[in-house]
Coordinates of N, CA and C in Angstrom, one line a residue:
M17 N 0.8 -1.2 -0.1 CA -0.4 0.2 -0.2 C 0.6 1.6 0.4
R18 N 0.5 2.4 -0.9 CA 0.7 3.3 -0.6 C 0.2 5.1 -0.7
G19 N 0.6 5.6 0.3 CA -0.4 6.8 0.5 C -0.3 7.6 1.8
N20 N -0.6 8.6 2.6 CA -1.1 9.4 3.1 C -2.2 9.4 4.0
V21 N -1.5 9.1 4.9 CA -3.1 9.2 6.6 C -2.6 9.6 7.4
L22 N -3.8 10.5 7.9 CA -4.1 11.3 9.2 C -4.9 9.7 10.1
F23 N -3.7 10.2 10.7 CA -5.1 9.0 12.2 C -5.4 10.1 13.1
V24 N -6.5 10.6 13.4 CA -7.0 11.4 14.5 C -7.4 10.4 15.3
E25 N -6.9 10.9 16.9 CA -6.8 9.6 18.0 C -6.3 10.5 18.9
D26 N -6.7 10.3 20.5 CA -6.6 10.6 21.8 C -5.6 10.3 22.4
E27 N -5.7 7.9 22.0 CA -5.4 7.9 23.0 C -3.5 7.9 22.4
E28 N -2.4 7.7 23.2 CA -1.4 7.7 22.2 C -0.7 5.9 22.1
A29 N -0.7 5.5 22.8 CA -0.6 4.0 22.4 C -1.8 3.1 21.2
L30 N -2.6 3.8 21.1 CA -3.1 3.3 19.8 C -2.7 4.0 19.2
Q31 N -2.2 5.0 18.8 CA -1.4 5.8 18.3 C -0.3 5.2 17.6
M32 N 0.8 5.1 17.9 CA 1.4 4.6 18.7 C 2.2 2.9 18.3
T33 N 0.8 1.4 18.5 CA 0.4 0.3 18.0 C -0.3 0.2 15.9
V34 N -1.3 1.4 16.1 CA -1.9 1.6 14.4 C -1.3 2.0 13.5
G35 N 0.4 3.4 14.1 CA 0.8 3.8 13.2 C 1.7 3.5 12.9
D36 N 2.2 2.3 13.5 CA 3.9 1.6 14.1 C 3.2 0.4 11.9
R37 N 1.6 0.2 12.5 CA 1.2 -1.1 11.6 C 1.2 0.0 10.3
L38 N 0.2 0.6 10.3 CA 0.3 1.2 8.7 C 1.6 2.2 8.3
R39 N 2.7 2.8 9.2 CA 4.2 2.1 8.2 C 4.5 0.9 7.4
N40 N 4.4 0.2 8.4 CA 5.0 -0.8 8.1 C 4.7 -1.2 6.5
E41 N 3.0 -0.5 6.1 CA 2.2 -1.4 5.5 C 2.6 -0.5 4.6
G42 N 3.8 0.6 4.6 CA 4.0 1.2 3.3 C 3.5 2.3 3.1
L43 N 2.5 2.9 4.2 CA 1.7 4.1 4.1 C 2.8 5.5 4.9
A44 N 2.6 6.8 5.0 CA 3.4 7.5 5.5 C 1.9 8.2 6.7
V45 N 2.2 8.6 7.7 CA 1.5 8.5 8.5 C 1.7 9.9 9.2
E46 N -0.1 11.1 9.8 CA 0.6 12.1 9.9 C -0.2 12.6 11.7
Y47 N -0.4 12.4 12.3 CA -1.3 12.4 13.7 C -1.8 13.5 14.0
A48 N -3.1 13.9 14.7 CA -3.3 14.8 15.7 C -4.2 14.2 16.6
S49 N -4.2 14.7 17.9 CA -4.8 14.2 19.7 C -6.6 14.9 19.4
D50 N -7.2 15.8 18.9 CA -8.3 16.1 19.6 C -9.0 16.5 18.1
G51 N -10.2 16.8 18.1 CA -10.8 17.2 17.2 C -11.2 18.3 16.7
D52 N -10.2 19.3 17.0 CA -9.8 20.7 16.0 C -8.4 20.3 15.3
E53 N -7.7 20.2 15.8 CA -6.5 19.8 15.1 C -6.7 18.6 14.0
G54 N -7.6 17.9 13.6 CA -8.1 17.0 13.0 C -8.3 17.7 12.2
F55 N -9.1 18.1 12.1 CA -9.6 19.3 11.1 C -9.0 19.9 10.5
E56 N -8.0 20.8 11.1 CA -7.1 22.1 10.9 C -5.6 21.1 9.1
K57 N -6.3 19.9 10.2 CA -4.7 19.2 9.2 C -6.0 18.3 8.3
A58 N -6.9 17.9 8.4 CA -7.2 17.6 7.4 C -7.6 18.6 6.5
T59 N -7.7 19.9 6.4 CA -8.0 20.5 5.5 C -7.2 21.8 5.0
Q60 N -5.6 21.2 5.1 CA -5.0 22.0 5.0 C -3.5 21.3 4.4
L61 N -4.0 19.9 4.6 CA -2.8 19.0 4.3 C -3.8 18.0 3.2
P62 N -2.8 16.8 1.8 CA -3.6 15.5 1.6 C -3.6 15.2 1.7
F63 N -4.2 13.9 2.0 CA -4.7 13.0 2.6 C -5.2 12.1 1.2
D64 N -4.7 10.6 1.6 CA -5.5 10.4 0.8 C -6.3 9.5 1.3
L65 N -6.5 8.8 3.2 CA -7.6 8.7 4.2 C -7.3 9.4 4.8
I66 N -8.5 9.4 6.0 CA -8.9 10.0 7.3 C -8.9 9.1 7.9
I67 N -8.5 8.3 9.2 CA -8.4 7.1 10.0 C -9.3 8.3 12.4
L68 N -10.4 8.0 12.0 CA -11.3 9.2 12.7 C -12.3 8.6 14.0
D69 N -11.2 8.8 14.7 CA -12.1 8.3 16.1 C -12.8 8.9 17.1
I70 N -14.4 8.4 17.2 CA -15.2 9.4 17.8 C -15.1 10.3 18.9
M71 N -14.3 9.9 20.0 CA -14.5 9.9 21.4 C -13.0 11.1 21.8
L72 N -13.1 12.1 21.2 CA -12.1 13.4 21.7 C -12.4 14.3 22.1
P73 N -11.4 14.8 22.2 CA -11.2 16.4 23.2 C -12.0 17.3 21.7
K74 N -12.1 18.0 22.7 CA -12.8 19.5 21.9 C -13.6 19.1 21.0
K75 N -13.6 18.8 20.3 CA -14.5 18.3 19.2 C -14.7 16.9 19.1
S76 N -16.1 16.2 18.3 CA -16.3 15.0 18.2 C -15.7 14.9 16.5
G77 N -15.9 13.3 16.5 CA -15.6 12.7 15.7 C -15.8 12.9 14.2
F78 N -17.6 13.2 15.2 CA -19.5 13.1 14.1 C -19.3 14.5 13.6
D79 N -18.3 15.7 14.6 CA -18.5 17.2 14.0 C -17.0 17.3 12.9
V80 N -16.1 16.0 13.1 CA -15.1 16.5 12.9 C -15.5 16.6 10.9
C81 N -16.2 15.1 11.5 CA -16.1 14.6 9.8 C -17.1 15.4 9.1
K82 N -18.7 15.7 9.5 CA -19.5 16.8 9.0 C -19.1 17.9 8.6
D83 N -17.1 18.8 9.5 CA -16.6 19.8 8.6 C -16.2 19.7 7.6
I84 N -15.7 17.6 7.4 CA -14.6 17.7 6.9 C -15.5 18.3 5.2
R85 N -16.9 17.3 5.5 CA -17.4 16.9 4.4 C -18.0 18.3 3.5
D86 N -18.7 19.4 4.6 CA -18.7 20.8 4.6 C -18.4 21.7 4.1
A87 N -16.5 21.1 4.2 CA -15.3 21.9 3.1 C -16.0 21.1 2.0
G88 N -15.8 20.7 1.4 CA -16.0 19.9 0.1 C -14.8 18.5 -0.4
L89 N -13.7 18.2 0.9 CA -12.8 17.4 0.7 C -13.9 15.8 0.4
I90 N -13.7 15.1 -0.2 CA -14.0 14.0 -0.5 C -13.4 12.6 -0.3
T91 N -12.0 13.4 0.5 CA -11.0 11.9 1.3 C -11.9 10.4 2.1
P92 N -11.5 9.4 1.7 CA -12.0 9.0 2.5 C -11.9 8.6 4.1
I93 N -12.9 8.5 4.7 CA -13.0 8.8 6.5 C -12.9 6.9 6.5
L94 N -12.3 7.2 8.0 CA -13.4 5.4 8.4 C -12.7 5.6 10.2
M95 N -14.4 5.6 10.1 CA -14.2 5.8 11.6 C -14.4 4.7 12.7
L96 N -12.9 5.5 13.9 CA -13.2 4.5 14.6 C -13.7 5.0 15.9
T97 N -13.7 3.8 17.1 CA -14.3 3.6 18.3 C -15.8 2.5 19.0
A98 N -15.2 3.4 20.3 CA -14.9 1.9 21.5 C -16.5 1.4 21.3
R99 N -17.3 2.2 20.5 CA -18.7 2.1 20.6 C -19.3 1.7 19.5
G100 N -20.3 0.7 19.8 CA -21.0 -0.4 18.9 C -22.1 -0.4 18.4
Q101 N -22.9 0.6 18.9 CA -24.1 1.2 18.6 C -24.8 1.1 16.9
T102 N -25.3 0.4 16.3 CA -25.7 0.4 15.4 C -25.7 1.9 15.0
S103 N -27.0 2.9 15.5 CA -27.2 3.9 16.1 C -25.7 5.1 15.3
D104 N -25.1 4.8 16.5 CA -24.5 5.7 16.2 C -23.3 5.1 14.1
K105 N -22.8 4.4 14.5 CA -22.9 3.7 13.0 C -23.7 4.2 11.6
V106 N -24.4 4.7 12.3 CA -25.2 5.6 10.8 C -25.4 6.5 11.0
S107 N -25.2 7.1 12.0 CA -25.3 8.2 11.7 C -24.0 9.0 11.2
G108 N -23.2 7.9 11.7 CA -21.3 8.3 10.8 C -21.6 7.8 9.6
L109 N -21.8 7.1 8.9 CA -22.2 7.2 7.6 C -23.6 8.2 6.7
K110 N -24.0 8.5 7.8 CA -25.1 9.3 7.0 C -24.7 10.7 7.2
I111 N -23.3 11.5 7.3 CA -22.5 12.7 7.9 C -21.3 12.0 7.1
G112 N -21.1 11.6 6.2 CA -20.1 10.8 4.9 C -19.0 10.1 5.2
A113 N -19.3 9.5 6.6 CA -17.6 8.9 6.6 C -18.1 7.2 5.2
D114 N -17.3 6.9 5.5 CA -16.6 5.9 4.7 C -16.6 4.6 4.4
D115 N -17.2 4.6 6.1 CA -16.5 2.9 7.0 C -16.6 2.8 8.1
Y116 N -16.5 1.8 8.9 CA -17.1 1.8 10.5 C -16.1 0.8 11.0
V117 N -15.1 1.0 12.4 CA -14.4 -0.3 12.2 C -15.0 0.3 14.1
T118 N -15.2 -0.6 15.0 CA -15.6 -1.0 16.1 C -13.6 -1.3 17.3
K119 N -14.2 -0.4 17.9 CA -13.0 -0.7 18.7 C -13.2 -2.3 19.9
P120 N -12.7 -3.0 20.4 CA -11.6 -3.5 19.8 C -11.8 -4.2 19.0
F121 N -10.8 -4.4 17.8 CA -10.3 -4.1 16.3 C -9.7 -5.2 16.2
N122 N -9.7 -6.1 15.6 CA -8.4 -7.7 14.5 C -8.1 -6.0 13.6
M123 N -6.2 -6.6 14.0 CA -5.6 -5.2 13.2 C -5.6 -6.0 11.7
L124 N -6.0 -7.5 11.6 CA -6.0 -7.1 9.9 C -7.8 -6.6 9.2
E125 N -8.2 -6.7 9.7 CA -9.9 -6.8 9.3 C -9.0 -4.9 9.1
L126 N -8.8 -4.2 10.3 CA -8.5 -3.4 10.1 C -7.4 -2.6 8.9
M127 N -6.7 -3.4 8.0 CA -5.6 -2.6 7.7 C -6.7 -3.6 6.1
A128 N -7.5 -4.5 5.8 CA -8.2 -4.7 4.6 C -9.3 -3.1 4.6
R129 N -9.4 -3.1 5.2 CA -10.6 -1.9 5.4 C -9.8 -0.6 4.8
V130 N -8.9 -0.2 5.0 CA -8.2 0.8 5.0 C -7.5 0.2 3.0
E131 N -7.1 -0.5 3.3 CA -7.0 -0.8 2.0 C -7.6 -0.1 1.1
A132 N -8.7 -1.0 1.1 CA -9.9 -1.5 0.4 C -10.0 0.3 -0.3
L133 N -10.9 0.9 0.9 CA -10.1 2.7 1.3 C -9.8 3.0 0.2
L134 N -8.6 3.1 0.2 CA -7.5 3.7 -0.7 C -7.5 3.8 -1.9
R135 N -7.8 2.2 -2.8 CA -8.6 1.6 -3.9 C -9.0 2.9 -4.0
R136 N -10.0 3.5 -3.1 CA -11.4 4.6 -3.8 C -10.2 6.2 -3.4
A137 N -9.4 6.3 -3.3 CA -8.7 7.4 -2.7 C -8.8 8.5 -4.3
P138 N -8.8 10.0 -4.6 CA -9.0 10.1 -5.6 C -7.6 9.9 -5.5
I139 N -7.2 10.1 -7.1 CA -5.6 9.9 -7.6 C -5.1 11.8 -8.0
R140 N -4.2 12.2 -6.8 CA -4.1 13.0 -7.3 C -3.7 13.5 -8.3
P141 N -3.3 14.3 -9.3 CA -2.8 15.1 -10.5 C -1.6 14.7 -10.9
A142 N -1.3 15.5 -9.7 CA 0.6 15.4 -9.8 C 1.5 14.1 -10.3
I143 N 0.2 13.8 -9.8 CA 1.2 11.9 -9.5 C 0.9 11.8 -10.2
Q144 N -0.2 11.4 -11.3 CA -0.8 10.8 -11.9 C -0.7 10.8 -13.6
T145 N -0.6 12.9 -13.1 CA 0.3 13.2 -14.9 C 1.9 12.7 -14.6
G146 N 2.7 12.7 -14.0 CA 3.8 12.4 -13.5 C 4.8 13.6 -13.7
V147 N 4.0 14.7 -13.4 CA 4.3 15.4 -12.7 C 4.3 16.3 -11.5
F148 N 4.6 17.7 -11.5 CA 4.9 18.8 -10.0 C 5.6 19.7 -10.4
D149 N 5.1 20.8 -10.1 CA 5.6 21.9 -9.8 C 5.6 23.2 -8.9
F150 N 6.6 23.7 -8.0 CA 6.7 24.3 -7.5 C 7.9 25.3 -7.3
G151 N 7.2 26.8 -6.9 CA 8.2 27.9 -7.3 C 8.8 28.0 -8.6
S152 N 9.2 28.1 -9.0 CA 10.4 28.0 -10.1 C 10.4 26.6 -10.4
I153 N 10.3 25.6 -10.2 CA 11.2 24.7 -10.3 C 9.8 23.2 -10.6
H154 N 10.1 22.7 -12.2 CA 9.7 21.7 -12.6 C 10.5 20.3 -12.0
V155 N 9.0 19.2 -11.9 CA 9.3 18.1 -11.4 C 8.9 17.1 -12.8
D156 N 9.2 15.9 -13.2 CA 9.3 15.3 -14.3 C 9.1 14.1 -13.4
L157 N 8.5 13.3 -12.6 CA 8.9 12.4 -11.6 C 8.8 10.5 -12.9
M158 N 8.6 10.3 -14.1 CA 8.8 9.6 -15.0 C 9.4 9.5 -15.6
G159 N 9.9 11.0 -16.1 CA 11.3 11.1 -16.8 C 12.4 11.5 -16.1
T160 N 12.8 11.8 -14.5 CA 13.0 12.1 -13.7 C 14.4 12.8 -13.9
E161 N 13.3 14.1 -14.1 CA 14.2 15.1 -15.0 C 13.4 16.3 -14.2
A162 N 14.6 17.3 -12.8 CA 14.1 18.3 -13.0 C 14.4 19.9 -12.9
T163 N 13.8 20.9 -13.4 CA 13.9 22.3 -13.9 C 14.2 23.0 -12.9
R164 N 14.7 24.2 -13.4 CA 14.7 25.6 -12.6 C 14.1 26.8 -13.4
D165 N 13.8 27.4 -13.7 CA 14.3 28.4 -14.8 C 13.8 27.7 -16.3
G166 N 13.4 26.8 -16.4 CA 13.7 26.1 -17.4 C 15.3 24.6 -18.2
T167 N 16.0 25.7 -16.6 CA 17.7 24.8 -16.5 C 17.5 23.3 -16.0
V168 N 18.1 22.4 -16.8 CA 18.1 21.2 -16.0 C 18.8 20.8 -14.8
V169 N 18.3 20.6 -13.3 CA 18.9 20.8 -12.4 C 19.6 20.0 -12.1
N170 N 21.4 19.1 -12.2 CA 21.7 18.4 -12.1 C 21.8 17.9 -10.2
L171 N 20.9 16.7 -10.5 CA 20.8 16.2 -8.8 C 21.2 14.6 -9.5
S172 N 21.8 14.3 -8.2 CA 22.2 13.1 -8.1 C 20.7 11.4 -8.1
A173 N 20.6 10.5 -8.5 CA 19.7 9.7 -8.5 C 19.5 9.3 -6.7
R174 N 20.3 9.4 -6.1 CA 20.1 9.2 -4.6 C 18.8 10.9 -4.6
E175 N 20.3 11.6 -4.5 CA 18.4 13.1 -4.7 C 17.5 13.3 -5.5
F176 N 16.8 12.6 -6.5 CA 16.1 12.9 -7.4 C 15.3 11.9 -5.9
Q177 N 15.5 10.9 -6.3 CA 14.8 9.6 -5.5 C 14.3 10.2 -3.7
L178 N 15.1 11.5 -3.8 CA 14.7 11.9 -2.2 C 13.4 13.3 -2.3
L179 N 14.2 14.1 -3.7 CA 12.9 14.3 -4.6 C 11.9 13.7 -4.3
R180 N 11.8 12.5 -5.0 CA 10.2 12.4 -6.1 C 9.4 12.4 -4.1
Y181 N 10.6 11.3 -3.3 CA 9.5 10.8 -1.8 C 9.1 12.0 -0.9
L182 N 9.4 13.1 -1.8 CA 9.0 14.6 -0.4 C 7.7 14.9 -1.3
V183 N 7.8 14.9 -2.3 CA 6.6 15.4 -3.1 C 5.6 14.8 -3.5
E184 N 6.4 13.6 -4.2 CA 4.4 12.5 -2.7 C 3.8 12.2 -1.7
H185 N 4.9 12.7 -0.8 CA 4.5 12.5 0.1 C 4.6 14.1 0.9
R186 N 3.9 15.1 0.2 CA 3.8 17.0 0.3 C 2.6 17.0 1.3
G187 N 3.0 17.4 2.6 CA 2.2 17.9 4.0 C 2.4 17.3 5.0
V188 N 3.4 16.4 4.6 CA 3.5 15.1 6.0 C 4.8 14.9 6.6
T189 N 4.5 15.0 7.9 CA 6.1 15.7 8.0 C 6.5 13.5 8.2
L190 N 7.9 13.7 7.5 CA 8.9 12.4 7.3 C 10.0 12.5 8.8
S191 N 10.0 12.1 9.3 CA 11.4 11.2 9.5 C 12.6 10.8 9.6
R192 N 13.2 11.3 9.5 CA 14.7 10.5 9.2 C 14.8 9.4 9.4
E193 N 14.3 8.2 10.6 CA 14.4 7.3 10.1 C 13.8 6.4 8.9
E194 N 12.6 6.8 8.6 CA 11.9 7.0 7.2 C 12.5 7.3 6.1
L195 N 13.3 8.2 6.1 CA 13.6 8.1 4.6 C 15.0 7.6 4.3
L196 N 14.8 7.3 5.6 CA 16.5 6.4 5.5 C 16.1 5.2 4.9
K197 N 14.9 4.2 6.0 CA 13.8 2.9 5.2 C 14.2 3.1 3.8
Q198 N 13.4 4.0 3.5 CA 12.6 4.2 2.1 C 13.1 4.3 1.2
V199 N 14.3 5.9 1.1 CA 14.9 5.6 -0.3 C 16.6 5.0 -0.1
W200 N 16.8 5.0 1.4 CA 18.0 4.2 0.8 C 18.1 2.4 1.0
G201 N 17.4 2.6 1.9 CA 17.1 0.8 2.4 C 17.9 1.0 3.9
Y202 N 18.2 1.7 3.9 CA 18.7 1.5 5.7 C 17.8 0.7 6.8
S203 N 18.4 0.0 7.8 CA 17.9 0.2 9.3 C 17.6 1.5 9.6
A204 N 16.3 1.4 10.2 CA 16.3 3.0 10.9 C 16.8 2.8 12.1
N205 N 17.6 1.6 13.0 CA 18.8 1.5 13.6 C 19.8 2.4 14.0
I206 N 19.7 2.2 12.7 CA 21.6 3.1 12.5 C 21.3 4.5 12.0
Y207 N 22.6 5.0 12.6 CA 22.7 6.8 13.3 C 23.5 7.2 11.6
T208 N 23.5 8.0 11.4 CA 23.4 8.5 9.7 C 23.2 9.5 9.5
R209 N 24.0 11.2 9.2 CA 23.6 12.4 8.5 C 22.8 12.4 7.0
T210 N 23.1 11.5 6.8 CA 22.9 11.3 5.2 C 22.0 11.6 4.8
V211 N 21.2 11.8 5.4 CA 20.0 12.7 5.5 C 19.5 13.9 5.5
D212 N 20.6 14.2 6.5 CA 20.7 15.6 6.6 C 21.4 16.9 5.3
V213 N 22.6 15.7 4.7 CA 23.0 16.0 3.8 C 22.8 16.0 3.0
H214 N 21.4 15.3 2.0 CA 21.4 15.4 1.1 C 20.0 16.4 0.7
V215 N 19.5 16.4 2.1 CA 18.4 17.4 1.7 C 19.4 19.3 2.0
A216 N 20.2 19.1 2.9 CA 21.1 20.7 1.9 C 21.6 20.7 1.1
S217 N 22.1 19.3 0.4 CA 22.4 19.5 -0.9 C 20.9 20.0 -1.9
L218 N 19.7 19.4 -1.9 CA 18.2 19.4 -2.3 C 18.6 21.0 -2.4
R219 N 18.3 21.5 -1.1 CA 17.9 23.1 -1.4 C 18.7 24.3 -1.7
Q220 N 19.9 24.0 -2.0 CA 21.3 24.6 -2.4 C 20.3 24.5 -3.6
K221 N 19.8 23.3 -4.2 CA 19.9 23.5 -6.0 C 18.7 24.2 -6.4
L222 N 17.6 23.9 -4.9 CA 16.2 24.1 -5.3 C 15.7 25.6 -5.2
E223 N 16.1 25.5 -3.5 CA 15.5 26.9 -3.1 C 16.1 27.7 -3.3
D224 N 15.4 29.4 -3.2 CA 16.0 30.5 -3.6 C 16.6 31.1 -2.7
D225 N 16.9 30.6 -1.5 CA 17.6 31.2 -0.4 C 17.7 29.5 0.9
P226 N 18.3 28.5 0.0 CA 18.8 27.5 1.1 C 18.0 27.4 2.6
K227 N 18.9 28.6 3.4 CA 18.8 29.3 4.8 C 17.7 29.1 5.5
Q228 N 17.2 29.9 4.5 CA 15.5 30.0 4.8 C 15.0 29.1 3.8
P229 N 15.0 27.8 3.9 CA 14.3 27.8 2.6 C 12.5 27.9 2.8
K230 N 12.1 27.2 1.7 CA 10.3 27.9 1.2 C 9.9 26.8 1.4
F231 N 10.1 25.6 0.9 CA 9.7 23.5 0.1 C 10.2 22.7 1.5
I232 N 11.8 22.9 1.2 CA 11.6 21.6 2.3 C 12.0 22.2 3.8
L233 N 10.8 21.3 4.0 CA 11.0 22.4 6.4 C 11.8 21.5 7.1
T234 N 12.1 21.5 7.9 CA 12.7 21.8 9.1 C 12.2 21.9 10.5
V235 N 11.2 19.9 10.4 CA 10.2 19.6 11.4 C 11.4 19.5 12.8
Q236 N 11.5 20.5 13.8 CA 12.2 19.6 14.7 C 11.9 19.3 15.2
G237 N 12.9 18.0 16.0 CA 12.7 16.9 16.9 C 12.2 15.8 16.1
L238 N 11.3 16.0 14.4 CA 10.9 15.2 14.3 C 11.7 14.8 12.9
G239 N 11.7 15.6 11.9 CA 13.2 15.5 10.4 C 12.0 16.5 9.3
Y240 N 11.7 15.9 8.4 CA 11.2 17.5 7.5 C 10.3 17.0 7.0
K241 N 9.5 18.0 6.1 CA 8.7 18.8 5.2 C 8.2 18.7 4.2
F242 N 7.7 18.5 3.2 CA 7.9 19.3 1.9 C 6.5 19.6 1.3
K243 N 6.7 21.1 1.4 CA 5.5 22.5 2.1 C 4.8 23.0 -0.2
A244 N 4.5 22.9 -0.5 CA 4.0 23.6 -2.4 C 3.2 24.1 -1.2

């Protein structure tokens, strides 16, 4: 599986358990711990699937789901809750949820439902066409080429692989460990500054001001995020 998932859940242990499994399946995961944060991220960042708990601080999952749909987003939503009453399931589906899983759940069943919903997720035009533009940069994902103001940027194979991964997961905070594993194929438990060195190189080649980047951002203590 591939794609970006927003997991809105206030239980930290469940965040870690489900999040780890999603990443092991090849998915990039962004977290939100309350309803307000969940709605903000859902409407500001691109996701292929939203896993949404109902019992959340500040704003319930029902309200978040309704607000997401009222905002015009068609991202698939999987409701996740400890409630098992049929009325709750019907309520969630009526306000725009696509599926519903009740806690405690079987992880295999959850992954099967996630996979099914990801197949229904709208394809992003940039990835579908194989091209992506940001600032003065044009990236041809299929042709493995990047240009700046029409001039080809000299990127190494690894730099382009890193850029491609960042573009495909734009808006998602990516840890160094994930980048090492997905781009380099390294074990996540090794220590290396390879990611930092390559990010610095990409900034030098793509950013107007590498010291104050607009696109490849550092998320302190977490990793990097591509924003366009």
